[in-house]
Short mmCIF file of C-alpha atoms and ligand atoms in Angstrom, two decimals:
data_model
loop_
_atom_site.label_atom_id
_atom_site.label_comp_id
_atom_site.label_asym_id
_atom_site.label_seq_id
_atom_site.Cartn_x
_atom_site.Cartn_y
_atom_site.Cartn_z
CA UNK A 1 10.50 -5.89 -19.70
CA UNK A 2 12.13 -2.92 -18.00
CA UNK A 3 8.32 -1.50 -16.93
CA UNK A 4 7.67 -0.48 -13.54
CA UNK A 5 4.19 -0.17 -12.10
CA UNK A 6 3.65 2.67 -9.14
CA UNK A 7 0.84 2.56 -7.03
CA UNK A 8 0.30 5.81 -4.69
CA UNK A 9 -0.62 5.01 -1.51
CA UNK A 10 -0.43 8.48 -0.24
CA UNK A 11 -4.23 9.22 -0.47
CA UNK A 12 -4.60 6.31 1.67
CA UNK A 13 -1.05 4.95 3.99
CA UNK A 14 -0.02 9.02 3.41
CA UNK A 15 -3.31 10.58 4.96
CA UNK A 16 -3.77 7.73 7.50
CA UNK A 17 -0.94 8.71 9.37
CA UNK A 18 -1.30 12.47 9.05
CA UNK A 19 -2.80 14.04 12.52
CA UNK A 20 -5.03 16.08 10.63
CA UNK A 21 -8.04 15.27 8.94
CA UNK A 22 -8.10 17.05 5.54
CA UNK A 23 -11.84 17.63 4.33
CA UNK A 24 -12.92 15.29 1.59
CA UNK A 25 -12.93 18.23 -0.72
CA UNK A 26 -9.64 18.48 -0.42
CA UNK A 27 -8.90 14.74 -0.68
CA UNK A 28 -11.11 14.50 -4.08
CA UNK A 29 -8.78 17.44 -5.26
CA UNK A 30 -5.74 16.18 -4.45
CA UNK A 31 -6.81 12.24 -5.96
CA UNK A 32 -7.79 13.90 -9.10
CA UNK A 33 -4.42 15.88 -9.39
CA UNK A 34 -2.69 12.50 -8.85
CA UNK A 35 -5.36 10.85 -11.79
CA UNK A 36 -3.01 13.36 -14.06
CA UNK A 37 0.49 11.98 -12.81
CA UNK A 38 1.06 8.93 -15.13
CA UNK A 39 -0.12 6.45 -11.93
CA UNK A 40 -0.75 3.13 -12.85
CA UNK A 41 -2.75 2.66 -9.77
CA UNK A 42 -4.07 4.76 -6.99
CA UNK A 43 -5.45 3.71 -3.49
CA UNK A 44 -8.03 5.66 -2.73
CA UNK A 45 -8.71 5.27 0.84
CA UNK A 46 -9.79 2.53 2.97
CA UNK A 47 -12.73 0.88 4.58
CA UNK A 48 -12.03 0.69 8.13
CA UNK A 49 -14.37 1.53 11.36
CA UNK A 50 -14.27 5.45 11.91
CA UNK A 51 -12.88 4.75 15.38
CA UNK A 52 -10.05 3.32 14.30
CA UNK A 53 -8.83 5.74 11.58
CA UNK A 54 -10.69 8.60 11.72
CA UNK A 55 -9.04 10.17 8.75
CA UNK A 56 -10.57 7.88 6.49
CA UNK A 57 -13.86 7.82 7.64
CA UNK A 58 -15.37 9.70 4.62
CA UNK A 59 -14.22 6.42 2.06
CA UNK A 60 -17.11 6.33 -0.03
CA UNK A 61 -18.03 10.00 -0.28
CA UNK A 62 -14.16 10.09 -1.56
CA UNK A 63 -14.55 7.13 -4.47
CA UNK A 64 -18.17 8.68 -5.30
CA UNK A 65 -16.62 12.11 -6.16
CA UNK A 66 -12.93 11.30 -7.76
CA UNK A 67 -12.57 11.84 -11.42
CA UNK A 68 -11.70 8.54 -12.93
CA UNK A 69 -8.79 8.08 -15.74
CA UNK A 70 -9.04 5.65 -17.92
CA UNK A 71 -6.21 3.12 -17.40
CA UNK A 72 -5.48 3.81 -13.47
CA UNK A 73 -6.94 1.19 -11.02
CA UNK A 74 -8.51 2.83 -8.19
CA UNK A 75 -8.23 0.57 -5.20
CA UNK A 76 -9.34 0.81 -1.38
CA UNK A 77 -7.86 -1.30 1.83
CA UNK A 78 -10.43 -3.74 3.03
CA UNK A 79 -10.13 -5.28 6.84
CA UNK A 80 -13.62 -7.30 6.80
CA UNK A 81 -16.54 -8.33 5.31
CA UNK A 82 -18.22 -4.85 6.09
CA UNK A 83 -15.28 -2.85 4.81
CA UNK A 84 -15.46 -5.02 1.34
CA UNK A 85 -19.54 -4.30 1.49
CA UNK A 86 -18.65 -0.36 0.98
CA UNK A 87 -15.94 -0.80 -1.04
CA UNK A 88 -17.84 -2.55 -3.59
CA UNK A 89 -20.99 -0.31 -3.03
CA UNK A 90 -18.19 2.56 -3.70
CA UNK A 91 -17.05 0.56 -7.10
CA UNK A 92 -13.44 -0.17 -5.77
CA UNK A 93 -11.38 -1.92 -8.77
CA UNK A 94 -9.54 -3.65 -6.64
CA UNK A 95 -9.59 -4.96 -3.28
CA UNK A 96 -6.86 -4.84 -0.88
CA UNK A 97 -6.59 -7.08 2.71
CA UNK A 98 -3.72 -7.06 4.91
CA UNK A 99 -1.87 -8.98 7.09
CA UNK A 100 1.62 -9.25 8.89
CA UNK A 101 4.28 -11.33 9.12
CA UNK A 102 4.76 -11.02 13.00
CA UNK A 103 2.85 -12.09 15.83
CA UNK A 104 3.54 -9.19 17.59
CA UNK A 105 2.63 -6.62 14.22
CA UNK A 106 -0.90 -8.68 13.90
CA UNK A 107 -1.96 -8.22 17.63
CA UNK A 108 -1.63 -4.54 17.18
CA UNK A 109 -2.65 -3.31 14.30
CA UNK A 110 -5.16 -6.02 13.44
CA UNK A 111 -6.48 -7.56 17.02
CA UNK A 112 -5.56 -11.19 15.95
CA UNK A 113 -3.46 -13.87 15.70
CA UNK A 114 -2.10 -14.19 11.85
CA UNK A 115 -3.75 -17.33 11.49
CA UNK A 116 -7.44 -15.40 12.76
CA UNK A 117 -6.75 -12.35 10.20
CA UNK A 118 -5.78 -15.07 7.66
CA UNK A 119 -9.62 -16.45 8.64
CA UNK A 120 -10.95 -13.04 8.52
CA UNK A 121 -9.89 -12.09 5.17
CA UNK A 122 -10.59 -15.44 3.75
CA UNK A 123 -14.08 -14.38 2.58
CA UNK A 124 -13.31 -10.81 1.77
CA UNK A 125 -10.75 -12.23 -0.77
CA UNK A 126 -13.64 -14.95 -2.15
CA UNK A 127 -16.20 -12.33 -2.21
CA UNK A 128 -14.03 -9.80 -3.80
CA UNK A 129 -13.15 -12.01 -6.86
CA UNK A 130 -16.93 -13.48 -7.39
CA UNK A 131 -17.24 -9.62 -7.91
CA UNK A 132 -14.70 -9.96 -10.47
CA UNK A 133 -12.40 -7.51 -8.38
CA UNK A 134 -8.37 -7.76 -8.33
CA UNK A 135 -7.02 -8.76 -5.01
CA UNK A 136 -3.90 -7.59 -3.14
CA UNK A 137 -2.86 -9.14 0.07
CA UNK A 138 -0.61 -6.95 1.69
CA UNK A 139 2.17 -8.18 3.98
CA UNK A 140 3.76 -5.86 6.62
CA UNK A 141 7.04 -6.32 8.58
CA UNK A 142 8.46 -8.18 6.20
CA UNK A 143 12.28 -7.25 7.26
CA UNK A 144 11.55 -6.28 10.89
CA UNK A 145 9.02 -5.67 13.47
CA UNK A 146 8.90 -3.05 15.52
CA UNK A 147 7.77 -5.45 18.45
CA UNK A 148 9.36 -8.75 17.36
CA UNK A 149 12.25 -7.42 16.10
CA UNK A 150 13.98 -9.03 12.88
CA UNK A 151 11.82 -11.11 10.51
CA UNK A 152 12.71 -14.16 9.07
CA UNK A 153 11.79 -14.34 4.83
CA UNK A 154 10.52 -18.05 5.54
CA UNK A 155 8.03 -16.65 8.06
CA UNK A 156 7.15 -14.16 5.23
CA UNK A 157 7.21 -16.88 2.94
CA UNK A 158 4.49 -18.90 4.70
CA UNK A 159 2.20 -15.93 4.66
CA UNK A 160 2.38 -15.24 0.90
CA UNK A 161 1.55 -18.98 0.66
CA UNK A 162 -1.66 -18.48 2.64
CA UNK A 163 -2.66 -15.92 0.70
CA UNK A 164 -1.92 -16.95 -2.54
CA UNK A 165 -4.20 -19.74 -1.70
CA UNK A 166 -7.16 -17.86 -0.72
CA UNK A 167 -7.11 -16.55 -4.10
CA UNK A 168 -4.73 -13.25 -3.76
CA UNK A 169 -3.70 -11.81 -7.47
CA UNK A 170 -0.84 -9.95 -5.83
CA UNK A 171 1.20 -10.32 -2.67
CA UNK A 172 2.43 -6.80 -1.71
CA UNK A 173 5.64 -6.66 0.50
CA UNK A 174 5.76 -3.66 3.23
CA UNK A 175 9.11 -2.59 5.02
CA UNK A 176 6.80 -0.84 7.64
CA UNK A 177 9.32 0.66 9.70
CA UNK A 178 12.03 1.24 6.67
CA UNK A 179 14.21 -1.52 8.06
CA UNK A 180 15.44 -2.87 4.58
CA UNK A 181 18.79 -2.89 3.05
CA UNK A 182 19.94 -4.29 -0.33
CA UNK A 183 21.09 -7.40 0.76
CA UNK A 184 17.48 -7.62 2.84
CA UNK A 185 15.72 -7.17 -0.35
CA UNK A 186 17.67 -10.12 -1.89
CA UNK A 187 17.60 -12.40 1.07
CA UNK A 188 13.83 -11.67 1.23
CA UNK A 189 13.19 -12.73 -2.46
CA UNK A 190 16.11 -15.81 -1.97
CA UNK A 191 12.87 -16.74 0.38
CA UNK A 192 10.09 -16.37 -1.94
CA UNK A 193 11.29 -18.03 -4.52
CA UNK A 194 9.40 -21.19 -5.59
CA UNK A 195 6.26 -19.36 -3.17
CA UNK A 196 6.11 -15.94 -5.42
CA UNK A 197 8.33 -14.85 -8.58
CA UNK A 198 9.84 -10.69 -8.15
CA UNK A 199 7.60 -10.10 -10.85
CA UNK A 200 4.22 -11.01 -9.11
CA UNK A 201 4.59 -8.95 -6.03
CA UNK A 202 4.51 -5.22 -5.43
CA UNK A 203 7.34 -3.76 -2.79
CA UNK A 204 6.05 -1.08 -0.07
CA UNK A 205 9.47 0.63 1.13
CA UNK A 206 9.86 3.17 4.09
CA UNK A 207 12.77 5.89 3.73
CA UNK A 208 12.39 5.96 7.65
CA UNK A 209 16.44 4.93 6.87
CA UNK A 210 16.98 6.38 3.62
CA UNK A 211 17.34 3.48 2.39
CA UNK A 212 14.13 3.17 0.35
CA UNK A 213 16.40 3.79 -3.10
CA UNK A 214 18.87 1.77 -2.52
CA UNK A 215 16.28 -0.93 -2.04
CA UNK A 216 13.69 0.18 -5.00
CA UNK A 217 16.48 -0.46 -7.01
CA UNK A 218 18.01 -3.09 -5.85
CA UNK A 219 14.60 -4.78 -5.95
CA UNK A 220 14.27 -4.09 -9.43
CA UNK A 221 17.16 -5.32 -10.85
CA UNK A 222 15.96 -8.41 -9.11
CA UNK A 223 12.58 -8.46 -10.69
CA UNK A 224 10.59 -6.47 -8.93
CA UNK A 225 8.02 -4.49 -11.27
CA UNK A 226 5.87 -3.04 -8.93
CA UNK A 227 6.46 -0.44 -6.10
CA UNK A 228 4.06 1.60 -3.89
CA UNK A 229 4.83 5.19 -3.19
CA UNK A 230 3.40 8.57 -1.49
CA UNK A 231 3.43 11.74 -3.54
CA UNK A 232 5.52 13.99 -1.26
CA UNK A 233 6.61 11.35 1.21
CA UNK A 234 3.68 11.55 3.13
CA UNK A 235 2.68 9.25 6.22
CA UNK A 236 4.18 6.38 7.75
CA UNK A 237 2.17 3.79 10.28
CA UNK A 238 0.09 5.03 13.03
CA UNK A 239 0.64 1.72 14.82
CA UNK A 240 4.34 0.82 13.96
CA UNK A 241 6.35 3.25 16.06
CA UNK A 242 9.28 4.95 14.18
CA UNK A 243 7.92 4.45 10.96
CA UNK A 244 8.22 7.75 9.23
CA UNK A 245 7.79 8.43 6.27
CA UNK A 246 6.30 6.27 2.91
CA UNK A 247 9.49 6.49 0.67
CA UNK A 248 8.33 9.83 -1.71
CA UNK A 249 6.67 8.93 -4.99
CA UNK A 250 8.72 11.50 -7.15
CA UNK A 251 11.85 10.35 -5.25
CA UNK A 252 10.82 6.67 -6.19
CA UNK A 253 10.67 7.07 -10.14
CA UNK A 254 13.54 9.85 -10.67
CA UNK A 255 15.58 6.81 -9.07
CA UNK A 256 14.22 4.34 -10.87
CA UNK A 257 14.02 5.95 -14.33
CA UNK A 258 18.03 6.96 -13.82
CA UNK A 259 18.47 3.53 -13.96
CA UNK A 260 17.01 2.67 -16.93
CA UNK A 261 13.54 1.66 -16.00
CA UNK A 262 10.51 2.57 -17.64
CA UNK A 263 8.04 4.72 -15.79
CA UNK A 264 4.45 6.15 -17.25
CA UNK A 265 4.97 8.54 -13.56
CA UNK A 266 5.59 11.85 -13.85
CA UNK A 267 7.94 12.41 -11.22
CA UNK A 268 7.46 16.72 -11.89
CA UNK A 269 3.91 16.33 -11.51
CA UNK A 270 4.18 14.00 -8.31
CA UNK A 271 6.17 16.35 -6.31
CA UNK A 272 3.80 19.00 -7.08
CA UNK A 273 0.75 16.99 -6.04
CA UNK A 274 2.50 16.14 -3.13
CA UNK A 275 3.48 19.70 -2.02
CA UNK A 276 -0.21 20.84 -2.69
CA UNK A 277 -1.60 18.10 0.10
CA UNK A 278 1.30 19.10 2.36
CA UNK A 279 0.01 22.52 2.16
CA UNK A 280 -3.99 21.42 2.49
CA UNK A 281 -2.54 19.95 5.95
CA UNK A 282 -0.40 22.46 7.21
CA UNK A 283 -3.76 24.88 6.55
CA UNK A 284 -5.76 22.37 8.80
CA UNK A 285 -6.97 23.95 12.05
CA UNK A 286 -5.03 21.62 14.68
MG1 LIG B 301 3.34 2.67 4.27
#
């Protein structure tokens, strides 16, 4: 009942935003450290065109050479049909598309309309799960946009629908630029309801406020049994200005666990992991 889930996104929303690109050794290192942190789930990397996020670009050398633990899902982010073709090549447990809940959000960080990513991911998310993979559709801006400014839930609402009809197992909810407050978090799942129940979505918070707490817990006490994290705080959005800073994975369960929720996380071993990759990047040559 009072079990949380944490996902660690800093491998893959943590490195993505970091100027430097850390060699894959390093990566595979720091994954495998993370493998020994009580995760429940760990995103790997993701599948997108070099060009765009040159960070990532070594995604399936990465999934080839992790360690896997038994029990942790090791996902990757998926933008297309090409992405999902390496991902499953690379043996991705779970498959994860994205798209916002702003005009102005999808333009930039995914070239489209909402309703043309919505048609874009349509057959990743029907390819994915005749490969028996889990699917997350991830939803960004879902308090405010950095370009449209505040979001209304019902427009988020209308997206979860979407893609809980292509076939989505789990709708994942990002604060990209850290917007949220406590009474945002409840308005936001006040406009869910009857689309998605608290328990059947993930939450992806920014601290860009400090706020991130205040919400992960406000959240929870709502329902919400799921929460993505970066070991050390690390990253943001490289297209969403002012969004710094993934709320800290350690940060994330001490708060959580205080309160009574149950965590497999170690938040000791977190914060460690985390300061080891912030020292692989401050060692990268600029
Ligand atoms: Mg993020």
């Amino acid at each position: 009942m009072n079990g949380v889930r944490i996902t660690e996104v800093g491998p893959r929303d943590g490195l993505q935003h970091e100027k430097a690109l850390v060699s894959t050794d390093a990566k595979v290192a720091f994954i495998d450290m993370l493998s020994d942190c009580g995760l429940d789930e760990i995103e790997v990397s993701s599948f997108v065109p070099a060009k765009w996020i040159p960070q990532l670009a070594d995604a399936s050398e990465v999934f080839a050479r992790i360690r896997r633990a038994p029990g942790i899902v090791y996902s990757a982010l998926v933008p297309n049909e090409r992405g999902l073709d390496a991902a499953l090549a690379a043996k991705a447990d779970k498959i994860s598309v994205f798209v916002s809940a702003t005009e102005g959000f999808s333009q930039r960080n995914t070239a489209g309309t909402i309703a043309e990513v919505l048609l874009r991911v349509q057959p990743v998310v029907r390819r994915a799960r005749e490969s028996r993979r889990l699917v997350r559709g991830y939803i960004s801006c879902v308090v405010r946009c950095p370009y449209d400014g505040p979001v209304h839930p019902d427009k988020v609402a209308s997206v979860a629908s979407r893609l809980l009809e292509l076939g989505v197992d789990e709708i994942d909810l990002g604060d990209t630029i850290g917007a949220a407050d406590g009474a945002a978090i409840e308005a936001l799942y006040e406009g869910l309801a009857g689309v998605v129940s608290a328990d059947a979505t993930t939450l992806h918070l920014h601290d860009t406020s400090g706020r991130a707490t205040e919400c992960a817990v406000r959240a929870a006490q709502i329902g919400v049994r799921s929460f993505d994290a970066s070991a050390g705080g690390l990253g943001g959005c490289p297209f969403a200005p002012g969004s710094a800073g993934n709320v800290a994975t350690e940060t994330l369960v001490d708060a959580l666990a205080k309160r009574g929720f149950t965590l497999r996380a170690r938040a000791d071993r977190l914060r460690a992991a985390g300061q080891w990759m912030r020292g692989a990047i401050a060692s990268c040559p600029p």
